[in-house]
Coordinates of C-alpha atoms in Angstrom, one line a residue:
Chain A
M1 CA 117.8 114.7 83.0
F2 CA 117.9 118.5 83.3
I3 CA 115.0 120.2 85.1
G4 CA 114.5 123.9 85.8
A5 CA 112.7 127.1 85.2
Q6 CA 113.2 130.7 84.2
V7 CA 111.0 132.7 86.6
S8 CA 110.0 136.4 86.6
L9 CA 107.9 138.4 89.0
Y10 CA 105.9 141.5 87.9
P11 CA 104.5 143.6 90.8
M12 CA 102.1 146.2 89.4
T13 CA 103.3 149.0 91.7
S14 CA 105.8 151.8 91.4
D15 CA 107.5 150.1 94.4
F16 CA 108.2 147.0 92.3
V17 CA 111.9 146.7 93.0
R18 CA 111.3 146.3 96.7
V19 CA 108.5 143.7 96.2
I20 CA 110.7 141.7 93.8
L21 CA 113.6 141.7 96.3
S22 CA 111.3 140.6 99.1
G23 CA 110.0 137.8 96.9
L24 CA 113.6 136.7 96.2
D25 CA 114.1 136.5 100.0
A26 CA 111.6 133.6 100.0
L27 CA 114.1 131.6 98.0
A28 CA 116.7 131.5 100.7
P29 CA 115.6 128.0 102.1
Y30 CA 115.9 126.6 98.5
R31 CA 119.4 127.8 97.7
S32 CA 121.0 124.6 99.0
H33 CA 118.7 122.4 96.8
L34 CA 118.5 124.5 93.6
R35 CA 121.0 126.4 91.5
I36 CA 119.5 129.9 91.5
E37 CA 120.8 132.7 89.3
T38 CA 119.1 136.0 88.7
D39 CA 119.7 138.3 85.7
D40 CA 117.9 141.4 84.4
M41 CA 115.0 139.4 82.8
S42 CA 114.4 136.3 85.0
T43 CA 115.7 134.0 87.7
L44 CA 117.0 130.6 86.7
M45 CA 116.3 127.7 89.0
V46 CA 117.7 124.3 88.3
G47 CA 116.9 121.2 90.4
A48 CA 114.4 118.5 91.3
P49 CA 110.7 119.2 90.9
E50 CA 110.0 119.0 94.7
P51 CA 112.1 122.1 95.7
L52 CA 111.5 123.7 92.2
F53 CA 107.8 124.0 92.3
D54 CA 107.8 124.8 96.1
A55 CA 110.3 127.7 95.4
I56 CA 108.2 129.2 92.6
R57 CA 105.1 128.9 94.8
D58 CA 106.8 130.6 97.8
L59 CA 108.2 133.3 95.5
I60 CA 104.8 134.6 94.5
T61 CA 103.3 133.8 97.9
R62 CA 105.8 136.1 99.6
A63 CA 105.4 138.9 96.9
A64 CA 101.6 138.7 97.3
R65 CA 101.8 139.6 101.0
D66 CA 102.2 143.1 99.6
P67 CA 98.7 144.4 98.7
A68 CA 99.8 145.2 95.1
H69 CA 98.6 143.1 92.1
V70 CA 101.5 140.8 91.2
T71 CA 102.0 138.2 88.5
L72 CA 104.6 135.6 88.0
H73 CA 105.7 134.1 84.7
A74 CA 107.7 130.8 84.5
T75 CA 109.1 128.8 81.6
I76 CA 109.5 125.3 83.2
S77 CA 111.3 122.5 81.4
R78 CA 112.3 118.9 81.9
G79 CA 114.3 116.7 79.6
C80 CA 115.4 119.3 77.0
P81 CA 117.7 117.4 74.6
G82 CA 120.0 120.5 74.4
E83 CA 120.7 120.5 78.2
P84 CA 123.3 118.3 80.0
D85 CA 122.4 115.6 82.6
E86 CA 122.3 117.1 86.0
P87 CA 122.3 114.6 89.0
S88 CA 120.5 117.1 91.3
C89 CA 117.4 117.0 89.1
R90 CA 116.7 113.3 89.7
C91 CA 113.1 112.6 90.5
E92 CA 111.5 109.2 91.5
V93 CA 108.1 110.2 90.1
L94 CA 109.8 110.3 86.7
T95 CA 112.1 107.3 87.0
V96 CA 109.6 105.0 88.6
G97 CA 106.1 106.5 88.5
Q98 CA 106.0 107.4 84.9
H99 CA 105.9 103.8 83.7
L100 CA 102.5 103.3 85.3
P101 CA 99.3 103.2 83.2
L102 CA 97.6 106.6 82.6
A103 CA 94.7 106.0 85.0
E104 CA 97.0 105.1 87.9
R105 CA 99.1 108.2 87.2
Q106 CA 95.9 110.3 87.3
S107 CA 95.0 108.8 90.7
L108 CA 98.4 109.5 92.2
A109 CA 98.3 113.1 90.8
L110 CA 94.9 113.7 92.5
A111 CA 96.2 112.2 95.8
A112 CA 99.1 114.6 95.7
V113 CA 96.9 117.6 95.2
N114 CA 94.6 116.5 98.0
G115 CA 97.6 116.4 100.3
A116 CA 99.0 119.8 99.3
P117 CA 99.7 122.3 102.1
V118 CA 97.3 125.3 102.5
M119 CA 99.2 128.6 101.9
N120 CA 96.2 130.9 102.5
L121 CA 96.7 132.7 99.2
E122 CA 94.2 132.5 96.3
L123 CA 95.9 132.4 93.0
D124 CA 94.7 132.6 89.4
I125 CA 96.7 130.4 87.1
Q126 CA 96.9 130.3 83.3
F127 CA 99.2 127.7 81.8
S128 CA 100.1 125.6 78.7
L129 CA 101.7 122.2 79.0
Y130 CA 103.8 121.0 76.0
V131 CA 104.9 117.4 75.4
L132 CA 107.6 117.5 72.7
G133 CA 109.3 115.1 70.4
Q134 CA 106.7 112.4 70.0
D135 CA 103.9 112.0 67.5
R136 CA 101.2 111.0 70.0
H137 CA 101.7 114.0 72.3
M138 CA 98.0 114.9 72.3
D139 CA 97.0 111.6 74.1
E140 CA 99.1 112.6 77.1
I141 CA 97.7 116.2 76.9
Y142 CA 94.1 114.9 77.0
G143 CA 95.0 112.5 79.9
C144 CA 96.4 115.5 81.7
I145 CA 93.3 117.6 81.0
D146 CA 91.1 114.9 82.6
F147 CA 93.3 115.0 85.7
L148 CA 93.1 118.8 85.8
K149 CA 89.3 118.8 85.5
A150 CA 89.1 116.4 88.6
S151 CA 91.8 118.3 90.6
G152 CA 89.5 120.8 92.4
T153 CA 91.6 123.7 91.0
F154 CA 90.3 123.6 87.4
L155 CA 88.5 126.9 86.4
R156 CA 88.1 126.6 82.6
S157 CA 89.7 125.9 79.3
K158 CA 90.8 128.8 77.1
N159 CA 92.3 128.9 73.6
F160 CA 96.0 127.7 73.9
C161 CA 95.9 127.3 77.7
T162 CA 94.0 126.2 80.9
R163 CA 92.9 128.3 83.8
L164 CA 93.2 127.1 87.4
R165 CA 92.1 128.9 90.6
G166 CA 92.6 128.0 94.2
D167 CA 95.0 128.1 97.1
A168 CA 98.6 128.5 96.1
G169 CA 99.4 125.1 97.7
A170 CA 96.8 123.2 95.7
V171 CA 97.4 125.0 92.4
F172 CA 101.2 124.5 92.5
E173 CA 100.8 120.8 93.4
T174 CA 98.4 120.5 90.4
L175 CA 101.0 122.1 88.2
R176 CA 103.8 119.8 89.5
Q177 CA 101.7 116.7 88.9
A178 CA 100.7 117.9 85.4
F179 CA 104.4 118.4 84.7
L180 CA 105.6 115.0 86.1
R181 CA 102.9 112.5 85.5
F182 CA 102.2 113.0 81.8
G183 CA 104.4 112.7 78.8
P184 CA 107.2 110.2 78.6
A185 CA 109.6 109.8 81.6
E186 CA 112.7 110.7 79.5
G187 CA 110.7 113.1 77.2
H188 CA 110.9 116.9 76.8
V189 CA 108.0 118.5 78.6
T190 CA 107.6 122.2 79.2
I191 CA 105.1 124.5 80.9
D192 CA 104.4 128.2 80.1
L193 CA 102.9 129.5 83.4
T194 CA 101.3 132.7 84.6
A195 CA 100.2 133.1 88.2
S196 CA 98.3 136.2 89.3
A197 CA 97.4 137.5 92.8
N198 CA 95.6 140.5 94.2
S199 CA 94.1 141.4 90.8
P200 CA 91.6 144.3 90.8
S201 CA 89.7 142.8 87.8
A202 CA 86.1 142.0 88.4
R203 CA 85.4 138.2 88.7
Chain B
M1 CA 94.9 126.1 60.7
F2 CA 94.2 128.1 63.9
I3 CA 96.7 130.8 64.8
G4 CA 96.6 133.2 67.7
A5 CA 97.9 134.3 71.1
Q6 CA 97.1 135.0 74.7
V7 CA 98.8 138.3 75.5
S8 CA 99.2 140.1 78.9
L9 CA 100.7 143.5 79.7
Y10 CA 102.4 144.1 83.0
P11 CA 103.3 147.8 83.7
M12 CA 105.4 148.1 86.9
T13 CA 103.6 151.2 88.1
S14 CA 100.8 151.8 90.5
D15 CA 99.0 153.4 87.6
F16 CA 99.1 150.1 85.7
V17 CA 95.4 150.1 84.8
R18 CA 95.7 153.3 82.8
V19 CA 98.8 152.0 81.0
I20 CA 97.1 148.7 80.1
L21 CA 94.1 150.5 78.7
S22 CA 96.2 152.9 76.7
G23 CA 98.1 149.9 75.3
L24 CA 94.8 148.2 74.3
D25 CA 94.0 151.4 72.3
A26 CA 96.8 150.5 70.0
L27 CA 94.9 147.4 69.0
A28 CA 92.1 149.4 67.4
P29 CA 93.5 149.2 63.8
Y30 CA 93.7 145.4 64.1
R31 CA 90.2 144.7 65.3
S32 CA 88.9 144.2 61.8
H33 CA 91.7 141.6 61.0
L34 CA 91.9 139.8 64.3
R35 CA 89.4 138.4 66.8
I36 CA 90.3 140.2 70.0
E37 CA 88.8 139.3 73.4
T38 CA 90.1 140.5 76.8
D39 CA 89.4 138.8 80.1
D40 CA 90.9 139.3 83.6
M41 CA 94.2 137.4 82.7
S42 CA 95.0 138.0 79.1
T43 CA 93.8 139.2 75.7
L44 CA 93.1 136.5 73.1
M45 CA 94.0 137.5 69.5
V46 CA 93.2 135.1 66.7
G47 CA 94.2 135.6 63.0
A48 CA 96.9 135.6 60.5
P49 CA 100.6 136.1 61.6
E50 CA 100.9 139.4 59.7
P51 CA 98.4 141.4 61.9
L52 CA 99.0 139.1 64.9
F53 CA 102.7 139.9 65.5
D54 CA 102.2 143.6 64.4
A55 CA 99.4 143.9 67.0
I56 CA 101.5 142.4 69.8
R57 CA 104.4 144.7 68.8
D58 CA 102.2 147.8 68.8
L59 CA 100.6 146.9 72.2
I60 CA 103.9 147.0 74.0
T61 CA 105.3 149.9 71.9
R62 CA 102.3 152.0 72.9
A63 CA 102.5 151.0 76.6
A64 CA 106.3 151.7 76.7
R65 CA 105.6 155.3 75.7
D66 CA 104.9 155.7 79.4
P67 CA 108.2 155.9 81.3
A68 CA 107.4 153.0 83.5
H69 CA 109.0 149.6 83.2
V70 CA 106.6 147.3 81.3
T71 CA 106.7 143.7 80.3
L72 CA 104.5 141.7 77.9
H73 CA 103.9 138.0 78.0
A74 CA 102.4 136.1 75.1
T75 CA 101.6 132.4 74.5
I76 CA 101.5 132.2 70.7
S77 CA 100.3 129.1 68.8
R78 CA 99.7 127.7 65.3
G79 CA 98.3 124.4 64.3
C80 CA 97.1 123.2 67.7
P81 CA 95.3 119.9 66.9
G82 CA 92.6 120.8 69.6
E83 CA 91.5 124.0 67.8
P84 CA 89.2 124.3 64.7
D85 CA 90.2 125.4 61.3
E86 CA 89.9 129.2 61.0
P87 CA 90.0 130.7 57.5
S88 CA 91.1 134.1 58.7
C89 CA 94.4 132.5 59.9
R90 CA 95.5 131.5 56.4
C91 CA 99.1 132.4 55.7
E92 CA 101.1 132.0 52.5
V93 CA 104.4 131.7 54.3
L94 CA 103.1 128.5 55.8
T95 CA 101.2 127.1 52.8
V96 CA 103.8 127.9 50.2
G97 CA 107.1 129.0 51.9
Q98 CA 107.3 126.1 54.4
H99 CA 108.0 123.5 51.7
L100 CA 111.3 125.1 50.8
P101 CA 114.7 123.7 52.1
L102 CA 115.9 124.9 55.4
A103 CA 118.7 127.2 54.0
E104 CA 116.2 129.0 51.7
R105 CA 113.8 129.5 54.6
Q106 CA 116.7 131.0 56.7
S107 CA 117.5 133.4 53.9
L108 CA 113.9 134.5 53.5
A109 CA 113.6 135.0 57.3
L110 CA 116.8 137.2 57.3
A111 CA 115.4 139.3 54.4
A112 CA 112.2 139.9 56.3
V113 CA 114.1 141.1 59.4
N114 CA 116.2 143.4 57.3
G115 CA 113.0 144.9 55.9
A116 CA 111.3 145.4 59.2
P117 CA 110.0 148.9 60.1
V118 CA 111.9 150.9 62.7
M119 CA 109.7 151.6 65.8
N120 CA 112.3 153.6 67.8
L121 CA 111.8 151.4 70.9
E122 CA 114.5 149.1 72.2
L123 CA 113.1 145.9 73.5
D124 CA 114.6 143.0 75.5
I125 CA 113.1 139.7 74.4
Q126 CA 113.2 136.3 76.0
F127 CA 111.5 133.4 74.3
S128 CA 111.2 129.7 73.8
L129 CA 110.0 128.1 70.5
Y130 CA 108.4 124.7 70.7
V131 CA 107.8 122.4 67.7
L132 CA 105.4 119.7 68.8
G133 CA 104.3 116.3 67.6
Q134 CA 107.3 115.1 65.6
D135 CA 110.3 113.1 66.7
R136 CA 112.8 115.3 64.9
H137 CA 111.8 118.6 66.4
M138 CA 115.3 119.6 67.5
D139 CA 116.5 119.7 63.9
E140 CA 114.1 122.6 63.1
I141 CA 115.0 124.2 66.5
Y142 CA 118.7 124.2 65.6
G143 CA 117.9 125.6 62.2
C144 CA 115.9 128.3 63.8
I145 CA 118.7 129.1 66.2
D146 CA 121.2 129.5 63.3
F147 CA 118.7 132.1 61.8
L148 CA 118.4 133.9 65.2
K149 CA 122.2 134.1 65.5
A150 CA 122.4 135.8 62.1
S151 CA 119.4 138.0 62.6
G152 CA 121.1 141.0 64.1
T153 CA 118.8 140.8 67.2
F154 CA 120.4 137.8 68.9
L155 CA 121.8 138.6 72.3
R156 CA 122.5 135.2 73.9
S157 CA 121.3 131.7 74.7
K158 CA 120.0 131.0 78.1
N159 CA 118.8 127.7 79.7
F160 CA 115.4 127.0 78.2
C161 CA 115.2 130.2 76.1
T162 CA 116.9 132.7 73.9
R163 CA 117.5 136.4 74.4
L164 CA 117.0 139.0 71.7
R165 CA 117.6 142.7 71.9
G166 CA 116.9 145.4 69.4
D167 CA 114.3 147.7 67.9
A168 CA 110.7 146.5 68.4
G169 CA 110.3 146.3 64.6
A170 CA 113.3 144.0 64.1
V171 CA 112.7 141.8 67.1
F172 CA 109.0 141.2 66.4
E173 CA 109.9 140.4 62.7
T174 CA 112.5 138.0 64.1
L175 CA 109.9 136.3 66.2
R176 CA 107.4 136.1 63.4
Q177 CA 110.0 134.5 61.1
A178 CA 111.0 132.0 63.8
F179 CA 107.4 131.1 64.3
L180 CA 106.5 130.7 60.6
R181 CA 109.7 129.4 58.8
F182 CA 110.6 126.5 61.1
G183 CA 108.7 123.4 62.0
P184 CA 106.3 121.7 59.6
A185 CA 103.7 123.8 57.7
E186 CA 100.8 121.9 59.2
G187 CA 102.5 121.2 62.5
H188 CA 101.9 122.5 66.0
V189 CA 104.3 125.3 66.9
T190 CA 104.2 127.6 69.9
I191 CA 106.2 130.4 71.4
D192 CA 106.4 131.4 75.1
L193 CA 107.4 135.1 74.8
T194 CA 108.4 137.8 77.2
A195 CA 109.2 141.4 76.0
S196 CA 110.6 144.0 78.3
A197 CA 110.9 147.8 78.0
N198 CA 112.2 150.6 80.2
S199 CA 113.9 148.3 82.6
P200 CA 115.9 149.9 85.4
S201 CA 118.2 146.9 85.6
A202 CA 121.9 147.5 84.9
R203 CA 123.0 146.2 81.6

């Protein structure tokens, strides 16, 4: 299993370089658990889902301490057949938890969101979850959507994606559970994620 | 068939609202061909791939006339089973061209890129193409990667995605061909796309 993400931070300020670099500082505690490599377009993070989603959450949480509007985009992937096996990516939720019936997985996902830490940052999220390589992929998608609607972070469905809104702790736990609890354990599952903070747009 | 995108523009300048609005002006010629609706996170565009990819290309091309670093993110989708049939999305490349053998589709894709207009804007692209709902999705992905490597816009493979670089005309034609020529005609295919212009990062 190979799990990771390509992550980019977009601060809407002329001082964007400083905000990006300060955001990257928030990754320091994760560098012993994740492989982290930054290039001119994005930061690669490879490792288990626990540190992976926490690191992405902390990256935007740190950047959003600046008053500027900031968005984060992440392409998150597990089980891509083109990637090698990576022992550091092992995850018990996948190896054990994924063999449970859909209803039980939904309950465990909700319990995880209820237990998420409070980060004191409200985030708007827009994301698409893709379950690849199996003909019945929409069953798992619909099961995931039912979980999202009960998660407390669901805002609305849109064409091609779903909107969440809530504290950074709860929304990133919702994303992690959506990523891990649905779709086959050994399957290829990806998320196309946008997170937004400090937007001046009227709500 | 339902085809469209959720598109967001991120100008890395404190004057970002003006740059976004000027970018949206570039969509005016497309409003009679595409359904276009903007909310606080993204702009929905629904319609056939010809105006759709041209509109996304022109959006970032206009925004990049400002000197600021700007990125665009798009979630592009065709054939999602959860969306209704939409007559305005009909596309001959899908209904006729998709039944051709892989090698012929690759040749047609290359010819389209060679005939793309020159926009005089160099773009960096990072994208992932997903072919959903069939067990042999990686065959079409590898066929697409062979096309990309021959396209003249290929920069390199990265974990989870592919980098392109070139004129906005050529790179957006490459993306359109990748989206249309690979994966089954009636299948669910998506792209997670980032385009970047005017980046201060060292190359």
